[in-house]
PDB file of C-alpha atoms in Angstrom:
ATOM      1  CA  MET A  17       0.181   0.060   0.068  1.00 70.00           C
ATOM      2  CA  HIS A  18       2.845   2.511   0.726  1.00 72.00           C
ATOM      3  CA  ARG A  19       4.605   1.583  -2.093  1.00 77.00           C
ATOM      4  CA  ALA A  20       1.101   2.283  -4.441  1.00 76.00           C
ATOM      5  CA  VAL A  21       1.019   5.443  -2.996  1.00 73.00           C
ATOM      6  CA  GLN A  22       4.440   6.672  -3.379  1.00 76.00           C
ATOM      7  CA  GLU A  23       4.212   5.747  -7.074  1.00 76.00           C
ATOM      8  CA  LEU A  24       1.327   7.486  -7.621  1.00 73.00           C
ATOM      9  CA  VAL A  25       2.207  10.649  -5.897  1.00 74.00           C
ATOM     10  CA  ALA A  26       5.660  10.464  -7.821  1.00 75.00           C
ATOM     11  CA  ASP A  27       3.749  10.770 -10.889  1.00 72.00           C
ATOM     12  CA  GLU A  28       2.932  13.887 -12.066  1.00 58.00           C
ATOM     13  CA  ALA A  29       0.507  12.945 -14.424  1.00 55.00           C
ATOM     14  CA  ASN A  30      -1.927  12.175 -11.561  1.00 57.00           C
ATOM     15  CA  ASP A  31      -3.875  14.888 -10.690  1.00 60.00           C
ATOM     16  CA  SER A  32      -6.146  13.678  -7.504  1.00 67.00           C
ATOM     17  CA  LEU A  33      -5.253  11.036  -5.476  1.00 76.00           C
ATOM     18  CA  THR A  34      -8.202   9.039  -3.939  1.00 79.00           C
ATOM     19  CA  ILE A  35      -8.760   6.033  -2.061  1.00 82.00           C
ATOM     20  CA  PRO A  36     -10.108   3.700  -5.028  1.00 81.00           C
ATOM     21  CA  ILE A  37      -7.274   4.779  -7.173  1.00 81.00           C
ATOM     22  CA  VAL A  38      -4.595   3.787  -4.202  1.00 80.00           C
ATOM     23  CA  ALA A  39      -6.353   0.472  -3.816  1.00 83.00           C
ATOM     24  CA  ALA A  40      -6.598  -0.377  -7.710  1.00 82.00           C
ATOM     25  CA  ARG A  41      -3.042   0.480  -7.858  1.00 80.00           C
ATOM     26  CA  ALA A  42      -2.144  -1.779  -4.976  1.00 81.00           C
ATOM     27  CA  GLY A  43      -4.538  -4.442  -6.088  1.00 83.00           C
ATOM     28  CA  VAL A  44      -6.854  -4.629  -3.474  1.00 85.00           C
ATOM     29  CA  HIS A  45     -10.604  -3.702  -2.237  1.00 86.00           C
ATOM     30  CA  ALA A  46     -10.811  -0.015  -1.343  1.00 85.00           C
ATOM     31  CA  THR A  47     -12.918  -1.322   1.551  1.00 88.00           C
ATOM     32  CA  THR A  48     -10.143  -2.680   2.969  1.00 84.00           C
ATOM     33  CA  VAL A  49      -8.299   0.610   2.609  1.00 82.00           C
ATOM     34  CA  TYR A  50     -11.057   2.370   3.954  1.00 83.00           C
ATOM     35  CA  ARG A  51     -11.198   0.003   7.029  1.00 85.00           C
ATOM     36  CA  ARG A  52      -7.271   0.680   7.613  1.00 83.00           C
ATOM     37  CA  TRP A  53      -7.121   4.481   7.119  1.00 81.00           C
ATOM     38  CA  GLY A  54     -10.425   6.029   6.672  1.00 80.00           C
ATOM     39  CA  THR A  55      -8.947   9.000   4.503  1.00 81.00           C
ATOM     40  CA  VAL A  56      -6.383  10.012   1.920  1.00 81.00           C
ATOM     41  CA  ALA A  57      -4.905  12.361   4.422  1.00 80.00           C
ATOM     42  CA  ASP A  58      -4.596   9.316   6.942  1.00 82.00           C
ATOM     43  CA  LEU A  59      -2.759   7.346   4.466  1.00 83.00           C
ATOM     44  CA  LEU A  60      -0.427  10.001   3.118  1.00 82.00           C
ATOM     45  CA  ALA A  61       0.547  11.024   6.571  1.00 83.00           C
ATOM     46  CA  ASP A  62       1.165   7.400   7.584  1.00 83.00           C
ATOM     47  CA  VAL A  63       3.021   6.853   4.487  1.00 84.00           C
ATOM     48  CA  THR A  64       5.556   9.938   5.013  1.00 81.00           C
ATOM     49  CA  SER A  65       6.069   8.786   8.746  1.00 81.00           C
ATOM     50  CA  SER A  66       7.129   5.814   7.953  1.00 81.00           C
ATOM     51  CA  ARG A  67       9.409   7.219   5.156  1.00 79.00           C
ATOM     52  CA  PHE A  68      11.092  10.147   7.411  1.00 76.00           C
ATOM     53  CA  SER A  69      11.565   7.813  10.268  1.00 73.00           C
ATOM     54  CA  GLY A  70      14.988   6.579  11.114  1.00 66.00           C
ATOM     55  CA  ASP A  71      16.061   8.289   7.497  1.00 67.00           C
ATOM     56  CA  ILE A  72      18.822  10.483   9.096  1.00 76.00           C
ATOM     57  CA  VAL A  73      21.011   9.722  11.678  1.00 80.00           C
ATOM     58  CA  VAL A  74      21.939  12.153  13.960  1.00 88.00           C
ATOM     59  CA  PRO A  75      25.570  13.125  13.349  1.00 91.00           C
ATOM     60  CA  ASP A  76      27.957  13.379  16.155  1.00 92.00           C
ATOM     61  CA  THR A  77      31.253  14.714  14.714  1.00 95.00           C
ATOM     62  CA  GLY A  78      32.455  16.612  18.153  1.00 94.00           C
ATOM     63  CA  SER A  79      31.785  20.243  17.388  1.00 96.00           C
ATOM     64  CA  LEU A  80      28.033  22.101  16.878  1.00 97.00           C
ATOM     65  CA  ARG A  81      29.154  23.434  13.886  1.00 97.00           C
ATOM     66  CA  GLY A  82      30.274  20.119  12.485  1.00 97.00           C
ATOM     67  CA  ASP A  83      27.047  18.568  13.531  1.00 97.00           C
ATOM     68  CA  LEU A  84      24.840  21.281  12.212  1.00 97.00           C
ATOM     69  CA  GLU A  85      26.780  21.299   8.640  1.00 97.00           C
ATOM     70  CA  ARG A  86      26.513  17.528   8.530  1.00 96.00           C
ATOM     71  CA  TYR A  87      22.914  17.560   9.464  1.00 95.00           C
ATOM     72  CA  ALA A  88      21.822  20.487   7.072  1.00 96.00           C
ATOM     73  CA  TYR A  89      23.527  18.465   4.110  1.00 95.00           C
ATOM     74  CA  ASP A  90      21.767  15.258   4.767  1.00 93.00           C
ATOM     75  CA  LEU A  91      18.330  16.898   5.262  1.00 92.00           C
ATOM     76  CA  ALA A  92      18.964  18.950   1.958  1.00 95.00           C
ATOM     77  CA  LYS A  93      19.730  15.371   0.108  1.00 92.00           C
ATOM     78  CA  ASP A  94      17.016  13.994   1.260  1.00 89.00           C
ATOM     79  CA  LEU A  95      14.510  16.750   0.704  1.00 90.00           C
ATOM     80  CA  CYS A  96      16.000  16.974  -3.042  1.00 88.00           C
ATOM     81  CA  ASP A  97      15.044  13.573  -3.921  1.00 87.00           C
ATOM     82  CA  PRO A  98      12.303  13.814  -6.010  1.00 85.00           C
ATOM     83  CA  ASP A  99       9.937  11.026  -4.833  1.00 84.00           C
ATOM     84  CA  THR A 100      10.379  12.363  -1.048  1.00 85.00           C
ATOM     85  CA  LEU A 101       9.680  15.936  -2.449  1.00 87.00           C
ATOM     86  CA  ALA A 102       6.369  14.782  -4.298  1.00 85.00           C
ATOM     87  CA  LEU A 103       5.172  13.043  -1.298  1.00 85.00           C
ATOM     88  CA  VAL A 104       5.913  16.065   1.337  1.00 87.00           C
ATOM     89  CA  ARG A 105       3.993  18.233  -1.073  1.00 86.00           C
ATOM     90  CA  ALA A 106       0.981  15.395  -1.421  1.00 84.00           C
ATOM     91  CA  THR A 107       0.950  15.100   2.474  1.00 85.00           C
ATOM     92  CA  ILE A 108       0.988  18.771   3.107  1.00 85.00           C
ATOM     93  CA  GLY A 109      -1.823  19.098   0.459  1.00 82.00           C
ATOM     94  CA  THR A 110      -4.302  16.909   2.013  1.00 78.00           C
ATOM     95  CA  GLY A 111      -3.284  16.582   5.744  1.00 70.00           C
ATOM     96  CA  GLY A 112      -3.938  19.792   7.597  1.00 75.00           C
ATOM     97  CA  GLU A 113      -2.111  19.733  11.003  1.00 79.00           C
ATOM     98  CA  GLN A 114      -1.624  15.833  10.757  1.00 81.00           C
ATOM     99  CA  GLY A 115      -0.231  16.152   7.532  1.00 84.00           C
ATOM    100  CA  ALA A 116       2.252  18.886   8.436  1.00 86.00           C
ATOM    101  CA  ALA A 117       3.276  16.723  11.706  1.00 86.00           C
ATOM    102  CA  ALA A 118       4.290  14.158   9.712  1.00 85.00           C
ATOM    103  CA  CYS A 119       6.406  16.229   7.156  1.00 85.00           C
ATOM    104  CA  ARG A 120       7.985  17.855  10.009  1.00 84.00           C
ATOM    105  CA  GLY A 121       9.168  14.058  11.412  1.00 77.00           C
ATOM    106  CA  GLU A 122      11.779  13.860  13.970  1.00 83.00           C
ATOM    107  CA  ARG A 123      13.509  16.600  12.596  1.00 88.00           C
ATOM    108  CA  GLN A 124      12.941  19.232  15.648  1.00 87.00           C
ATOM    109  CA  ARG A 125      13.779  16.173  18.108  1.00 88.00           C
ATOM    110  CA  GLN A 126      17.266  15.153  16.072  1.00 92.00           C
ATOM    111  CA  LEU A 127      18.091  19.102  16.289  1.00 94.00           C
ATOM    112  CA  GLU A 128      17.184  18.994  19.943  1.00 94.00           C
ATOM    113  CA  ALA A 129      19.843  16.253  20.295  1.00 95.00           C
ATOM    114  CA  ILE A 130      22.490  18.117  18.521  1.00 97.00           C
ATOM    115  CA  LEU A 131      22.199  21.107  20.695  1.00 97.00           C
ATOM    116  CA  GLU A 132      21.733  18.965  23.655  1.00 96.00           C
ATOM    117  CA  ARG A 133      24.888  17.279  23.195  1.00 96.00           C
ATOM    118  CA  ASP A 134      26.565  20.835  22.885  1.00 96.00           C
ATOM    119  CA  ARG A 135      25.009  22.182  26.216  1.00 97.00           C
ATOM    120  CA  ALA A 136      26.742  18.877  27.711  1.00 96.00           C
ATOM    121  CA  ARG A 137      30.156  19.935  26.261  1.00 95.00           C
ATOM    122  CA  GLY A 138      29.494  23.174  28.275  1.00 96.00           C
ATOM    123  CA  GLU A 139      28.939  25.354  25.401  1.00 96.00           C
ATOM    124  CA  ASN A 140      25.989  27.803  24.970  1.00 96.00           C
ATOM    125  CA  PRO A 141      24.132  26.935  21.858  1.00 97.00           C
ATOM    126  CA  PRO A 142      21.682  29.006  20.209  1.00 97.00           C
ATOM    127  CA  THR A 143      17.702  27.916  20.884  1.00 97.00           C
ATOM    128  CA  LEU A 144      15.801  25.060  19.251  1.00 96.00           C
ATOM    129  CA  GLU A 145      13.493  27.808  18.300  1.00 96.00           C
ATOM    130  CA  ARG A 146      16.239  29.865  16.561  1.00 97.00           C
ATOM    131  CA  THR A 147      17.967  26.788  14.731  1.00 97.00           C
ATOM    132  CA  THR A 148      14.771  25.798  13.653  1.00 97.00           C
ATOM    133  CA  ASP A 149      14.216  29.389  11.828  1.00 97.00           C
ATOM    134  CA  ALA A 150      17.814  29.538  10.646  1.00 97.00           C
ATOM    135  CA  LEU A 151      18.125  26.060   9.369  1.00 97.00           C
ATOM    136  CA  LEU A 152      15.210  23.743   8.976  1.00 96.00           C
ATOM    137  CA  ALA A 153      12.992  26.611   7.641  1.00 97.00           C
ATOM    138  CA  PRO A 154      15.160  27.685   4.452  1.00 98.00           C
ATOM    139  CA  LEU A 155      15.873  23.967   3.761  1.00 97.00           C
ATOM    140  CA  TYR A 156      11.915  23.118   3.602  1.00 95.00           C
ATOM    141  CA  TYR A 157      11.291  26.532   2.173  1.00 95.00           C
ATOM    142  CA  ARG A 158      13.780  26.197  -1.189  1.00 95.00           C
ATOM    143  CA  ALA A 159      12.904  22.343  -1.583  1.00 94.00           C
ATOM    144  CA  VAL A 160       8.828  22.648  -1.480  1.00 92.00           C
ATOM    145  CA  PHE A 161       8.527  26.352  -2.464  1.00 92.00           C
ATOM    146  CA  THR A 162      11.272  27.115  -4.921  1.00 91.00           C
ATOM    147  CA  ASP A 163      13.038  25.372  -7.487  1.00 88.00           C
ATOM    148  CA  ASP A 164      16.518  26.592  -6.444  1.00 92.00           C
ATOM    149  CA  PRO A 165      18.932  23.946  -5.927  1.00 94.00           C
ATOM    150  CA  LEU A 166      19.944  22.830  -2.238  1.00 96.00           C
ATOM    151  CA  THR A 167      23.832  23.062  -2.847  1.00 96.00           C
ATOM    152  CA  PRO A 168      26.323  22.051   0.043  1.00 96.00           C
ATOM    153  CA  ASP A 169      27.773  25.909  -0.260  1.00 97.00           C
ATOM    154  CA  TRP A 170      24.277  26.710   0.628  1.00 98.00           C
ATOM    155  CA  THR A 171      23.566  24.611   3.588  1.00 97.00           C
ATOM    156  CA  ARG A 172      27.245  25.580   4.676  1.00 97.00           C
ATOM    157  CA  ALA A 173      26.340  29.318   4.627  1.00 97.00           C
ATOM    158  CA  LEU A 174      23.186  28.695   6.452  1.00 97.00           C
ATOM    159  CA  VAL A 175      25.353  27.328   9.394  1.00 98.00           C
ATOM    160  CA  SER A 176      27.456  30.030   9.452  1.00 96.00           C
ATOM    161  CA  HIS A 177      24.912  32.686   9.547  1.00 95.00           C
ATOM    162  CA  LEU A 178      23.415  31.127  12.671  1.00 96.00           C
ATOM    163  CA  LEU A 179      27.055  30.392  14.190  1.00 96.00           C
ATOM    164  CA  PRO A 180      29.144  33.312  13.386  1.00 85.00           C
ATOM    165  CA  ASP A 181      32.583  33.205  14.173  1.00 75.00           C
TER     166      ASP A 181
ATOM    167  CA  MET B  85     -15.534  28.920  -9.782  1.00 70.00           C
ATOM    168  CA  HIS B  86     -12.612  30.648  -7.606  1.00 72.00           C
ATOM    169  CA  ARG B  87     -15.065  31.046  -4.413  1.00 77.00           C
ATOM    170  CA  ALA B  88     -16.347  27.199  -5.201  1.00 76.00           C
ATOM    171  CA  VAL B  89     -12.502  26.290  -4.764  1.00 72.00           C
ATOM    172  CA  GLN B  90     -11.748  28.262  -1.780  1.00 76.00           C
ATOM    173  CA  GLU B  91     -14.852  26.875   0.157  1.00 77.00           C
ATOM    174  CA  LEU B  92     -13.903  23.498  -0.656  1.00 73.00           C
ATOM    175  CA  VAL B  93     -10.119  23.668   0.360  1.00 74.00           C
ATOM    176  CA  ALA B  94     -11.598  25.635   3.569  1.00 75.00           C
ATOM    177  CA  ASP B  95     -13.469  22.692   4.531  1.00 72.00           C
ATOM    178  CA  GLU B  96     -11.456  20.402   6.396  1.00 58.00           C
ATOM    179  CA  ALA B  97     -13.753  17.599   6.109  1.00 55.00           C
ATOM    180  CA  ASN B  98     -13.413  17.421   2.053  1.00 57.00           C
ATOM    181  CA  ASP B  99     -10.951  14.606   1.435  1.00 60.00           C
ATOM    182  CA  SER B 100      -9.907  15.077  -2.246  1.00 67.00           C
ATOM    183  CA  LEU B 101     -10.492  18.106  -4.554  1.00 76.00           C
ATOM    184  CA  THR B 102     -11.510  17.095  -8.053  1.00 79.00           C
ATOM    185  CA  ILE B 103     -12.996  18.858 -11.119  1.00 82.00           C
ATOM    186  CA  PRO B 104     -16.135  17.074 -10.769  1.00 81.00           C
ATOM    187  CA  ILE B 105     -16.563  18.082  -7.180  1.00 81.00           C
ATOM    188  CA  VAL B 106     -15.691  21.576  -7.635  1.00 80.00           C
ATOM    189  CA  ALA B 107     -18.116  21.826 -10.500  1.00 83.00           C
ATOM    190  CA  ALA B 108     -20.841  20.739  -8.771  1.00 82.00           C
ATOM    191  CA  ARG B 109     -20.144  23.128  -6.166  1.00 80.00           C
ATOM    192  CA  ALA B 110     -19.935  26.306  -8.584  1.00 81.00           C
ATOM    193  CA  GLY B 111     -22.947  24.836 -10.354  1.00 83.00           C
ATOM    194  CA  VAL B 112     -21.538  24.454 -13.808  1.00 85.00           C
ATOM    195  CA  HIS B 113     -20.729  21.727 -15.919  1.00 86.00           C
ATOM    196  CA  ALA B 114     -17.516  19.603 -15.322  1.00 85.00           C
ATOM    197  CA  THR B 115     -16.749  19.979 -19.134  1.00 88.00           C
ATOM    198  CA  THR B 116     -16.797  24.031 -18.886  1.00 83.00           C
ATOM    199  CA  VAL B 117     -14.147  23.177 -16.072  1.00 82.00           C
ATOM    200  CA  TYR B 118     -12.167  20.873 -18.121  1.00 83.00           C
ATOM    201  CA  ARG B 119     -12.049  23.290 -20.806  1.00 85.00           C
ATOM    202  CA  ARG B 120     -10.662  26.344 -18.852  1.00 82.00           C
ATOM    203  CA  TRP B 121      -8.321  24.718 -16.792  1.00 81.00           C
ATOM    204  CA  GLY B 122      -7.776  21.226 -17.422  1.00 80.00           C
ATOM    205  CA  THR B 123      -6.523  20.023 -14.012  1.00 81.00           C
ATOM    206  CA  VAL B 124      -7.113  20.749 -10.333  1.00 81.00           C
ATOM    207  CA  ALA B 125      -3.342  21.728 -10.292  1.00 80.00           C
ATOM    208  CA  ASP B 126      -4.019  24.172 -12.602  1.00 82.00           C
ATOM    209  CA  LEU B 127      -7.339  25.366 -11.262  1.00 83.00           C
ATOM    210  CA  LEU B 128      -5.661  25.742  -7.410  1.00 82.00           C
ATOM    211  CA  ALA B 129      -2.543  27.572  -8.994  1.00 83.00           C
ATOM    212  CA  ASP B 130      -4.790  30.182 -10.798  1.00 83.00           C
ATOM    213  CA  VAL B 131      -7.033  30.517  -7.400  1.00 83.00           C
ATOM    214  CA  THR B 132      -3.705  31.016  -5.520  1.00 81.00           C
ATOM    215  CA  SER B 133      -2.271  33.370  -7.965  1.00 81.00           C
ATOM    216  CA  SER B 134      -5.102  35.644  -7.915  1.00 81.00           C
ATOM    217  CA  ARG B 135      -5.490  35.493  -3.959  1.00 79.00           C
ATOM    218  CA  PHE B 136      -1.912  36.740  -3.444  1.00 76.00           C
ATOM    219  CA  SER B 137      -1.511  39.265  -6.335  1.00 73.00           C
ATOM    220  CA  GLY B 138      -1.757  42.807  -4.857  1.00 66.00           C
ATOM    221  CA  ASP B 139      -2.640  41.530  -1.064  1.00 67.00           C
ATOM    222  CA  ILE B 140       0.189  43.033   0.684  1.00 76.00           C
ATOM    223  CA  VAL B 141       1.479  46.692  -0.212  1.00 80.00           C
ATOM    224  CA  VAL B 142       5.387  47.167  -0.103  1.00 88.00           C
ATOM    225  CA  PRO B 143       5.967  49.512   2.890  1.00 91.00           C
ATOM    226  CA  ASP B 144       7.927  52.412   2.718  1.00 92.00           C
ATOM    227  CA  THR B 145       8.667  53.598   6.012  1.00 95.00           C
ATOM    228  CA  GLY B 146      11.827  55.315   5.467  1.00 94.00           C
ATOM    229  CA  SER B 147      14.218  52.505   6.718  1.00 96.00           C
ATOM    230  CA  LEU B 148      15.030  48.705   5.766  1.00 97.00           C
ATOM    231  CA  ARG B 149      14.190  47.810   9.144  1.00 97.00           C
ATOM    232  CA  GLY B 150      11.071  49.545   9.432  1.00 97.00           C
ATOM    233  CA  ASP B 151      10.157  48.004   5.786  1.00 97.00           C
ATOM    234  CA  LEU B 152      10.937  44.383   6.508  1.00 97.00           C
ATOM    235  CA  GLU B 153       9.501  44.605  10.003  1.00 97.00           C
ATOM    236  CA  ARG B 154       6.583  45.766   8.516  1.00 96.00           C
ATOM    237  CA  TYR B 155       6.467  43.351   5.342  1.00 95.00           C
ATOM    238  CA  ALA B 156       6.917  40.734   8.022  1.00 96.00           C
ATOM    239  CA  TYR B 157       4.081  41.369  10.015  1.00 95.00           C
ATOM    240  CA  ASP B 158       2.005  41.849   7.295  1.00 93.00           C
ATOM    241  CA  LEU B 159       2.800  38.287   5.357  1.00 92.00           C
ATOM    242  CA  ALA B 160       2.423  36.705   8.912  1.00 95.00           C
ATOM    243  CA  LYS B 161      -1.001  37.863   9.022  1.00 92.00           C
ATOM    244  CA  ASP B 162      -1.886  36.694   5.785  1.00 89.00           C
ATOM    245  CA  LEU B 163      -0.351  33.285   6.129  1.00 90.00           C
ATOM    246  CA  CYS B 164      -1.752  32.962   9.462  1.00 88.00           C
ATOM    247  CA  ASP B 165      -5.618  33.554   7.870  1.00 87.00           C
ATOM    248  CA  PRO B 166      -7.184  29.719   7.900  1.00 85.00           C
ATOM    249  CA  ASP B 167      -8.629  30.191   4.446  1.00 83.00           C
ATOM    250  CA  THR B 168      -5.287  31.245   2.998  1.00 85.00           C
ATOM    251  CA  LEU B 169      -3.474  28.672   4.700  1.00 87.00           C
ATOM    252  CA  ALA B 170      -5.677  25.922   3.536  1.00 85.00           C
ATOM    253  CA  LEU B 171      -5.404  27.287  -0.183  1.00 85.00           C
ATOM    254  CA  VAL B 172      -1.506  27.488   0.168  1.00 87.00           C
ATOM    255  CA  ARG B 173      -1.543  23.786   1.502  1.00 86.00           C
ATOM    256  CA  ALA B 174      -3.771  22.310  -1.417  1.00 84.00           C
ATOM    257  CA  THR B 175      -1.918  24.233  -4.034  1.00 85.00           C
ATOM    258  CA  ILE B 176       1.520  22.595  -3.264  1.00 85.00           C
ATOM    259  CA  GLY B 177      -0.089  19.257  -2.679  1.00 82.00           C
ATOM    260  CA  THR B 178      -1.457  19.126  -6.240  1.00 78.00           C
ATOM    261  CA  GLY B 179       0.618  21.682  -8.358  1.00 70.00           C
ATOM    262  CA  GLY B 180       4.352  20.588  -8.396  1.00 75.00           C
ATOM    263  CA  GLU B 181       6.313  23.700  -9.594  1.00 79.00           C
ATOM    264  CA  GLN B 182       3.648  25.525 -10.743  1.00 81.00           C
ATOM    265  CA  GLY B 183       1.601  25.385  -7.754  1.00 84.00           C
ATOM    266  CA  ALA B 184       4.975  26.348  -5.778  1.00 86.00           C
ATOM    267  CA  ALA B 185       5.603  29.322  -7.788  1.00 86.00           C
ATOM    268  CA  ALA B 186       1.869  30.395  -7.032  1.00 85.00           C
ATOM    269  CA  CYS B 187       2.476  30.236  -3.428  1.00 85.00           C
ATOM    270  CA  ARG B 188       5.527  32.160  -3.757  1.00 84.00           C
ATOM    271  CA  GLY B 189       3.642  34.830  -5.717  1.00 77.00           C
ATOM    272  CA  GLU B 190       5.241  38.037  -5.671  1.00 83.00           C
ATOM    273  CA  ARG B 191       6.806  37.649  -2.382  1.00 88.00           C
ATOM    274  CA  GLN B 192      10.214  37.714  -4.048  1.00 87.00           C
ATOM    275  CA  ARG B 193       9.766  40.692  -6.102  1.00 88.00           C
ATOM    276  CA  GLN B 194       8.230  42.569  -2.926  1.00 92.00           C
ATOM    277  CA  LEU B 195      11.504  41.925  -1.238  1.00 94.00           C
ATOM    278  CA  GLU B 196      13.679  43.027  -4.186  1.00 94.00           C
ATOM    279  CA  ALA B 197      11.742  46.380  -4.383  1.00 95.00           C
ATOM    280  CA  ILE B 198      12.516  46.844  -0.285  1.00 96.00           C
ATOM    281  CA  LEU B 199      16.334  46.126  -0.546  1.00 97.00           C
ATOM    282  CA  GLU B 200      16.470  48.057  -3.727  1.00 96.00           C
ATOM    283  CA  ARG B 201      14.927  51.043  -1.935  1.00 96.00           C
ATOM    284  CA  ASP B 202      17.458  50.542   0.580  1.00 96.00           C
ATOM    285  CA  ARG B 203      20.591  50.258  -2.395  1.00 97.00           C
ATOM    286  CA  ALA B 204      18.925  53.386  -3.395  1.00 96.00           C
ATOM    287  CA  ARG B 205      19.660  55.564  -0.087  1.00 95.00           C
ATOM    288  CA  GLY B 206      23.211  54.713  -0.351  1.00 96.00           C
ATOM    289  CA  GLU B 207      23.029  51.779   1.795  1.00 96.00           C
ATOM    290  CA  ASN B 208      24.272  47.907   1.756  1.00 95.00           C
ATOM    291  CA  PRO B 209      21.345  45.946   2.566  1.00 97.00           C
ATOM    292  CA  PRO B 210      21.531  41.816   2.684  1.00 97.00           C
ATOM    293  CA  THR B 211      21.133  39.788  -0.613  1.00 97.00           C
ATOM    294  CA  LEU B 212      17.965  38.853  -1.715  1.00 96.00           C
ATOM    295  CA  GLU B 213      18.829  34.997  -1.043  1.00 96.00           C
ATOM    296  CA  ARG B 214      19.910  35.787   2.489  1.00 97.00           C
ATOM    297  CA  THR B 215      16.805  37.913   3.160  1.00 97.00           C
ATOM    298  CA  THR B 216      14.505  35.377   2.040  1.00 97.00           C
ATOM    299  CA  ASP B 217      16.468  32.558   3.666  1.00 97.00           C
ATOM    300  CA  ALA B 218      15.767  34.887   7.147  1.00 97.00           C
ATOM    301  CA  LEU B 219      12.572  35.907   6.586  1.00 97.00           C
ATOM    302  CA  LEU B 220      10.230  34.236   4.075  1.00 96.00           C
ATOM    303  CA  ALA B 221      11.328  30.889   4.899  1.00 97.00           C
ATOM    304  CA  PRO B 222      10.507  30.780   8.319  1.00 98.00           C
ATOM    305  CA  LEU B 223       7.430  32.740   7.799  1.00 97.00           C
ATOM    306  CA  TYR B 224       6.162  29.957   5.464  1.00 95.00           C
ATOM    307  CA  TYR B 225       7.785  26.964   7.060  1.00 95.00           C
ATOM    308  CA  ARG B 226       6.138  27.829  10.521  1.00 95.00           C
ATOM    309  CA  ALA B 227       2.730  28.620   8.647  1.00 94.00           C
ATOM    310  CA  VAL B 228       2.410  25.608   6.576  1.00 92.00           C
ATOM    311  CA  PHE B 229       4.561  22.882   8.733  1.00 92.00           C
ATOM    312  CA  THR B 230       4.005  23.958  12.305  1.00 91.00           C
ATOM    313  CA  ASP B 231       0.899  24.880  14.668  1.00 88.00           C
ATOM    314  CA  ASP B 232       3.267  27.407  16.381  1.00 92.00           C
ATOM    315  CA  PRO B 233       1.944  31.247  16.114  1.00 94.00           C
ATOM    316  CA  LEU B 234       3.376  33.556  13.869  1.00 96.00           C
ATOM    317  CA  THR B 235       3.486  36.552  16.377  1.00 96.00           C
ATOM    318  CA  PRO B 236       4.707  40.218  16.307  1.00 96.00           C
ATOM    319  CA  ASP B 237       7.626  39.698  18.713  1.00 97.00           C
ATOM    320  CA  TRP B 238       9.013  36.641  16.713  1.00 98.00           C
ATOM    321  CA  THR B 239       8.578  38.361  13.441  1.00 97.00           C
ATOM    322  CA  ARG B 240      10.479  41.180  14.855  1.00 97.00           C
ATOM    323  CA  ALA B 241      13.186  38.975  16.018  1.00 97.00           C
ATOM    324  CA  LEU B 242      13.530  37.296  12.459  1.00 97.00           C
ATOM    325  CA  VAL B 243      14.333  40.680  11.328  1.00 98.00           C
ATOM    326  CA  SER B 244      16.634  41.620  14.319  1.00 96.00           C
ATOM    327  CA  HIS B 245      18.536  38.324  13.379  1.00 95.00           C
ATOM    328  CA  LEU B 246      19.124  39.613   9.567  1.00 96.00           C
ATOM    329  CA  LEU B 247      20.170  42.882  10.823  1.00 96.00           C
ATOM    330  CA  PRO B 248      22.268  43.005  13.726  1.00 85.00           C
ATOM    331  CA  ASP B 249      22.703  46.251  15.374  1.00 75.00           C
TER     332      ASP B 249
END
């Protein structure tokens, strides 16, 4: 079922996703899908949550700058994948707050882990809100709302602005 | 037709938007809608473009900081409107790059006008890319991907981080 959704979402020619369409693609009865998920929004949120859980390992390079540069690089690579991007857009489109939460996934918790490790080293890192605004937000915005590339130089520059020397 | 789309999109109980559903709501034949727009993605992009054109006046307060604070405040108010937010999410969901462009709307051009006016005053403002990352991105990210409020204190803090004293 998850693969049927991902294939349908990745197919740009496919205009609107409905439970009967997904069921047909997966070769099951629509009633089976309705029983398990109820709505397209539930189904998409579930697929996106699975897709985003455990996909990025929280880096441990020994410094906050190193960790954030690595993290931003990995997240950029992940969001640039056309199938991931199509899934994020579709989930945002149908899911309301539930879909939005699925797209944020573990990101906040992963960033908090990086900041917490820096505090444990006796440092004074930026807040989670500030780090979200300076790193997560531009990565998601550029991937979802623009067709500009998420280059390694650009992700490094985001970290430099957050952590001036 | 535009109102039918906005009402349907704002109704959370409505799971998937299709041309026949929009046509029925607007009281016209589906073939009429297909002839004009072709796909739900085209229709949504059109509604979003109309909704976002001319909705925010570029401020002219006499200083870059004043202009950006006013602009961020206005954009936050706009994005917080539940109907606007539902429309942005639905357009991103179906529209691919065309939908994304409709959601960005005039934002880049408006920011460029603010920065250009500052250069004309003989100042050296940040680049458009940097301003997009520091202002537009967190505003869109917080509105679309989280349920955190877009408060005036927070939008002012975004400008302060972009323009340190």
